Short mmCIF file of C-alpha atoms in Angstrom, two decimals:
data_model
loop_
_atom_site.label_atom_id
_atom_site.label_comp_id
_atom_site.label_asym_id
_atom_site.label_seq_id
_atom_site.Cartn_x
_atom_site.Cartn_y
_atom_site.Cartn_z
CA UNK A 1 -35.91 2.00 -7.78
CA UNK A 2 -38.61 2.32 -10.39
CA UNK A 3 -41.31 -0.24 -10.07
CA UNK A 4 -43.61 -1.08 -12.95
CA UNK A 5 -46.29 -3.64 -12.24
CA UNK A 6 -48.73 -5.33 -14.57
CA UNK A 7 -52.02 -6.76 -13.39
CA UNK A 8 -51.50 -10.33 -14.58
CA UNK A 9 -48.56 -12.49 -15.64
CA UNK A 10 -50.77 -14.91 -17.57
CA UNK A 11 -54.22 -14.38 -19.02
CA UNK A 12 -56.47 -16.61 -21.11
CA UNK A 13 -59.44 -15.06 -22.88
CA UNK A 14 -61.93 -16.11 -25.49
CA UNK A 15 -62.32 -14.60 -28.94
CA UNK A 16 -64.61 -11.59 -28.84
CA UNK A 17 -64.08 -10.80 -25.16
CA UNK A 18 -63.12 -7.32 -24.03
CA UNK A 19 -59.74 -7.47 -22.32
CA UNK A 20 -58.12 -4.97 -19.98
CA UNK A 21 -54.40 -5.00 -19.25
CA UNK A 22 -53.34 -2.71 -16.44
CA UNK A 23 -49.97 -1.13 -15.80
CA UNK A 24 -49.04 0.86 -12.71
CA UNK A 25 -45.81 2.73 -11.98
CA UNK A 26 -44.64 4.34 -8.78
CA UNK A 27 -42.02 6.82 -9.98
CA UNK A 28 -44.08 9.70 -11.30
CA UNK A 29 -42.86 9.25 -14.87
CA UNK A 30 -44.64 11.28 -17.53
CA UNK A 31 -44.36 8.77 -20.34
CA UNK A 32 -45.83 5.30 -20.47
CA UNK A 33 -45.84 2.72 -23.26
CA UNK A 34 -47.47 -0.50 -24.33
CA UNK A 35 -45.58 -2.97 -26.52
CA UNK A 36 -46.30 -6.41 -27.78
CA UNK A 37 -43.50 -8.93 -28.18
CA UNK A 38 -43.62 -11.72 -30.74
CA UNK A 39 -40.86 -14.17 -31.69
CA UNK A 40 -38.72 -12.87 -34.51
CA UNK A 41 -40.35 -9.43 -34.42
CA UNK A 42 -38.92 -7.95 -31.25
CA UNK A 43 -40.99 -5.38 -29.40
CA UNK A 44 -43.48 -3.30 -31.35
CA UNK A 45 -45.07 -0.17 -29.97
CA UNK A 46 -48.85 -0.23 -29.72
CA UNK A 47 -49.63 3.07 -27.96
CA UNK A 48 -47.91 5.52 -25.70
CA UNK A 49 -48.93 8.36 -23.44
CA UNK A 50 -46.89 11.42 -22.50
CA UNK A 51 -49.35 12.84 -20.00
CA UNK A 52 -52.64 12.14 -18.29
CA UNK A 53 -55.46 11.78 -20.84
CA UNK A 54 -52.96 12.13 -23.69
CA UNK A 55 -52.22 9.25 -26.01
CA UNK A 56 -50.54 8.63 -29.32
CA UNK A 57 -50.64 5.70 -31.67
CA UNK A 58 -47.56 3.60 -32.05
CA UNK A 59 -46.70 1.34 -34.95
CA UNK A 60 -49.46 -1.25 -34.51
CA UNK A 61 -52.51 0.37 -32.83
CA UNK A 62 -55.19 -1.51 -34.77
CA UNK A 63 -57.47 -3.51 -32.52
CA UNK A 64 -56.29 -1.75 -29.37
CA UNK A 65 -57.18 1.33 -27.36
CA UNK A 66 -55.71 2.84 -24.21
CA UNK A 67 -56.73 4.88 -21.22
CA UNK A 68 -54.70 7.10 -18.93
CA UNK A 69 -56.91 8.72 -16.32
CA UNK A 70 -54.20 8.94 -13.66
CA UNK A 71 -50.50 9.54 -14.08
CA UNK A 72 -49.48 6.25 -12.50
CA UNK A 73 -51.83 3.99 -14.46
CA UNK A 74 -51.93 3.14 -18.14
CA UNK A 75 -54.45 0.63 -19.42
CA UNK A 76 -54.44 -1.30 -22.67
CA UNK A 77 -57.84 -2.39 -23.95
CA UNK A 78 -58.62 -5.05 -26.52
CA UNK A 79 -62.17 -4.20 -27.53
CA UNK A 80 -62.86 -7.61 -29.08
CA UNK A 81 -60.00 -10.02 -28.60
CA UNK A 82 -58.89 -12.08 -31.57
CA UNK A 83 -56.51 -15.02 -31.80
CA UNK A 84 -53.88 -12.90 -33.58
CA UNK A 85 -53.62 -10.82 -30.42
CA UNK A 86 -52.14 -13.75 -28.57
CA UNK A 87 -48.81 -12.33 -27.48
CA UNK A 88 -46.63 -11.05 -24.66
CA UNK A 89 -47.59 -7.52 -23.66
CA UNK A 90 -45.04 -5.28 -22.00
CA UNK A 91 -45.60 -1.96 -20.29
CA UNK A 92 -42.80 0.58 -19.89
CA UNK A 93 -42.23 4.01 -18.41
CA UNK A 94 -39.82 6.79 -19.27
CA UNK A 95 -38.55 9.62 -17.11
CA UNK A 96 -37.54 12.00 -19.92
CA UNK A 97 -36.42 12.05 -23.52
CA UNK A 98 -33.50 9.75 -24.31
CA UNK A 99 -33.34 8.20 -20.88
CA UNK A 100 -33.82 4.46 -20.55
CA UNK A 101 -37.26 2.91 -20.38
CA UNK A 102 -38.27 0.78 -17.39
CA UNK A 103 -40.28 -2.32 -18.10
CA UNK A 104 -42.86 -4.33 -16.25
CA UNK A 105 -42.73 -8.12 -16.04
CA UNK A 106 -45.11 -8.61 -18.96
CA UNK A 107 -48.49 -10.25 -19.44
CA UNK A 108 -48.67 -13.34 -21.59
CA UNK A 109 -52.12 -13.23 -23.18
CA UNK A 110 -53.64 -16.21 -24.93
CA UNK A 111 -56.82 -15.74 -26.93
CA UNK A 112 -58.62 -18.97 -27.78
CA UNK B 1 -36.94 5.62 -41.36
CA UNK B 2 -35.36 4.15 -38.30
CA UNK B 3 -34.57 0.46 -38.23
CA UNK B 4 -32.55 -1.93 -36.06
CA UNK B 5 -31.28 -5.26 -37.33
CA UNK B 6 -30.04 -8.08 -35.16
CA UNK B 7 -29.10 -10.68 -37.72
CA UNK B 8 -28.30 -13.41 -35.21
CA UNK B 9 -31.53 -15.08 -34.19
CA UNK B 10 -29.94 -17.51 -31.75
CA UNK B 11 -26.42 -18.17 -30.49
CA UNK B 12 -25.25 -21.11 -28.41
CA UNK B 13 -21.93 -21.10 -26.59
CA UNK B 14 -20.25 -23.09 -23.90
CA UNK B 15 -19.53 -21.43 -20.59
CA UNK B 16 -16.38 -19.28 -20.52
CA UNK B 17 -16.47 -18.63 -24.24
CA UNK B 18 -16.59 -15.03 -25.46
CA UNK B 19 -19.60 -14.08 -27.54
CA UNK B 20 -20.47 -11.01 -29.62
CA UNK B 21 -24.02 -9.95 -30.40
CA UNK B 22 -24.35 -7.81 -33.50
CA UNK B 23 -26.56 -4.77 -33.94
CA UNK B 24 -26.83 -2.66 -37.09
CA UNK B 25 -29.04 0.40 -37.22
CA UNK B 26 -30.44 2.81 -39.81
CA UNK B 27 -31.34 6.41 -39.16
CA UNK B 28 -31.40 9.71 -41.03
CA UNK B 29 -31.00 11.69 -37.84
CA UNK B 30 -27.59 12.92 -36.71
CA UNK B 31 -28.62 12.85 -33.06
CA UNK B 32 -29.76 9.52 -31.74
CA UNK B 33 -29.35 7.10 -28.85
CA UNK B 34 -28.65 3.39 -28.87
CA UNK B 35 -29.59 0.96 -26.13
CA UNK B 36 -29.08 -2.65 -25.15
CA UNK B 37 -31.57 -4.54 -22.98
CA UNK B 38 -31.46 -8.03 -21.52
CA UNK B 39 -34.58 -10.16 -21.11
CA UNK B 40 -33.95 -13.12 -18.81
CA UNK B 41 -36.42 -16.03 -18.64
CA UNK B 42 -38.43 -14.13 -16.02
CA UNK B 43 -39.54 -11.82 -18.82
CA UNK B 44 -38.72 -8.34 -17.53
CA UNK B 45 -36.42 -6.30 -19.77
CA UNK B 46 -33.36 -5.01 -17.96
CA UNK B 47 -31.53 -1.92 -19.20
CA UNK B 48 -27.81 -2.49 -19.87
CA UNK B 49 -26.43 0.57 -21.64
CA UNK B 50 -27.27 3.81 -23.46
CA UNK B 51 -24.92 5.49 -25.91
CA UNK B 52 -25.50 8.76 -27.78
CA UNK B 53 -24.45 9.36 -31.38
CA UNK B 54 -21.71 11.81 -30.43
CA UNK B 55 -19.89 9.44 -28.14
CA UNK B 56 -18.07 6.71 -30.02
CA UNK B 57 -15.95 5.60 -27.12
CA UNK B 58 -16.20 1.94 -26.38
CA UNK B 59 -17.49 1.00 -22.98
CA UNK B 60 -16.59 -1.81 -20.64
CA UNK B 61 -18.55 -2.89 -17.60
CA UNK B 62 -17.19 -6.00 -15.98
CA UNK B 63 -17.53 -8.85 -18.47
CA UNK B 64 -19.65 -6.70 -20.80
CA UNK B 65 -18.27 -4.40 -23.48
CA UNK B 66 -19.80 -2.41 -26.28
CA UNK B 67 -18.29 -1.33 -29.60
CA UNK B 68 -19.99 1.64 -31.27
CA UNK B 69 -18.89 2.39 -34.84
CA UNK B 70 -20.77 5.13 -36.70
CA UNK B 71 -18.89 4.35 -39.92
CA UNK B 72 -20.59 0.96 -40.11
CA UNK B 73 -23.75 1.94 -38.15
CA UNK B 74 -23.08 -0.81 -35.67
CA UNK B 75 -23.33 -1.11 -31.91
CA UNK B 76 -22.09 -4.57 -30.99
CA UNK B 77 -22.15 -6.17 -27.57
CA UNK B 78 -19.52 -8.61 -26.33
CA UNK B 79 -19.74 -10.83 -23.28
CA UNK B 80 -16.38 -12.11 -22.12
CA UNK B 81 -16.10 -15.46 -20.33
CA UNK B 82 -19.83 -16.13 -20.65
CA UNK B 83 -21.77 -17.69 -17.80
CA UNK B 84 -25.00 -19.67 -17.67
CA UNK B 85 -26.71 -16.65 -16.06
CA UNK B 86 -26.05 -14.71 -19.27
CA UNK B 87 -28.61 -16.88 -21.04
CA UNK B 88 -31.34 -14.49 -22.14
CA UNK B 89 -32.78 -12.62 -25.07
CA UNK B 90 -30.83 -9.46 -25.85
CA UNK B 91 -32.37 -6.51 -27.63
CA UNK B 92 -30.72 -3.57 -29.32
CA UNK B 93 -32.84 -0.41 -29.67
CA UNK B 94 -32.65 3.04 -31.25
CA UNK B 95 -34.18 6.39 -30.31
CA UNK B 96 -33.99 9.38 -32.67
CA UNK B 97 -33.88 12.99 -31.53
CA UNK B 98 -37.08 13.77 -33.38
CA UNK B 99 -38.94 11.00 -31.54
CA UNK B 100 -36.98 11.15 -28.30
CA UNK B 101 -39.47 9.21 -26.27
CA UNK B 102 -39.92 6.32 -28.70
CA UNK B 103 -37.74 3.25 -29.06
CA UNK B 104 -37.40 1.04 -32.10
CA UNK B 105 -36.24 -2.46 -31.20
CA UNK B 106 -34.40 -5.11 -33.12
CA UNK B 107 -35.85 -8.61 -33.29
CA UNK B 108 -33.60 -9.79 -30.47
CA UNK B 109 -30.90 -12.44 -30.17
CA UNK B 110 -31.42 -15.51 -28.02
CA UNK B 111 -28.21 -16.39 -26.21
CA UNK B 112 -27.89 -19.86 -24.72
CA UNK B 113 -24.87 -20.51 -22.53
CA UNK B 114 -24.33 -24.16 -21.72
CA UNK B 115 -22.33 -25.46 -18.78
#
């Protein structure tokens, strides 16, 4: 079974703080993704990576950056957290094109 | 541009009722994949089904069934004899051939099954 883990289930940060969300997978998948989930908007893609050190912007990359130094780990960085980044953040992995994505449990981030 | 619409924001049913969750998609690609995911209260999305654009056969898996109709660009999901454990948020998603590793999600439908 694929296992995708995220560093925290709940996180509370202050405006202006630098925030790191970590995602680790154990199935050697090439592709990894970060989404944010907001009520009424579904899941929106922030960034994805198809290989180590490779990254591509998704639909809403503003205010975020990512890092993929090792195949199994994909980090989402909020350089200066703002209240409008309060959301549920979901990490996912993908074995190959058109296969299903596997999701982590999510991190509910609150920025005050 | 690709788009997925789940017009039903929230549905409430009583246990043992049948319920259908609607999904309408837009794409200019002739090759694409459609997905359904379930998100229970624990938060982790669970994959339910994948269907490619060349396979319009309906699928049944236990109490779950899916109706794919290209003529109406719809991929609806029916739960027969619903149970309380079916309570969750359900997402429909689309992947186009050109962007094979990206998913576009609908807004989701909250299903509440009451005992």
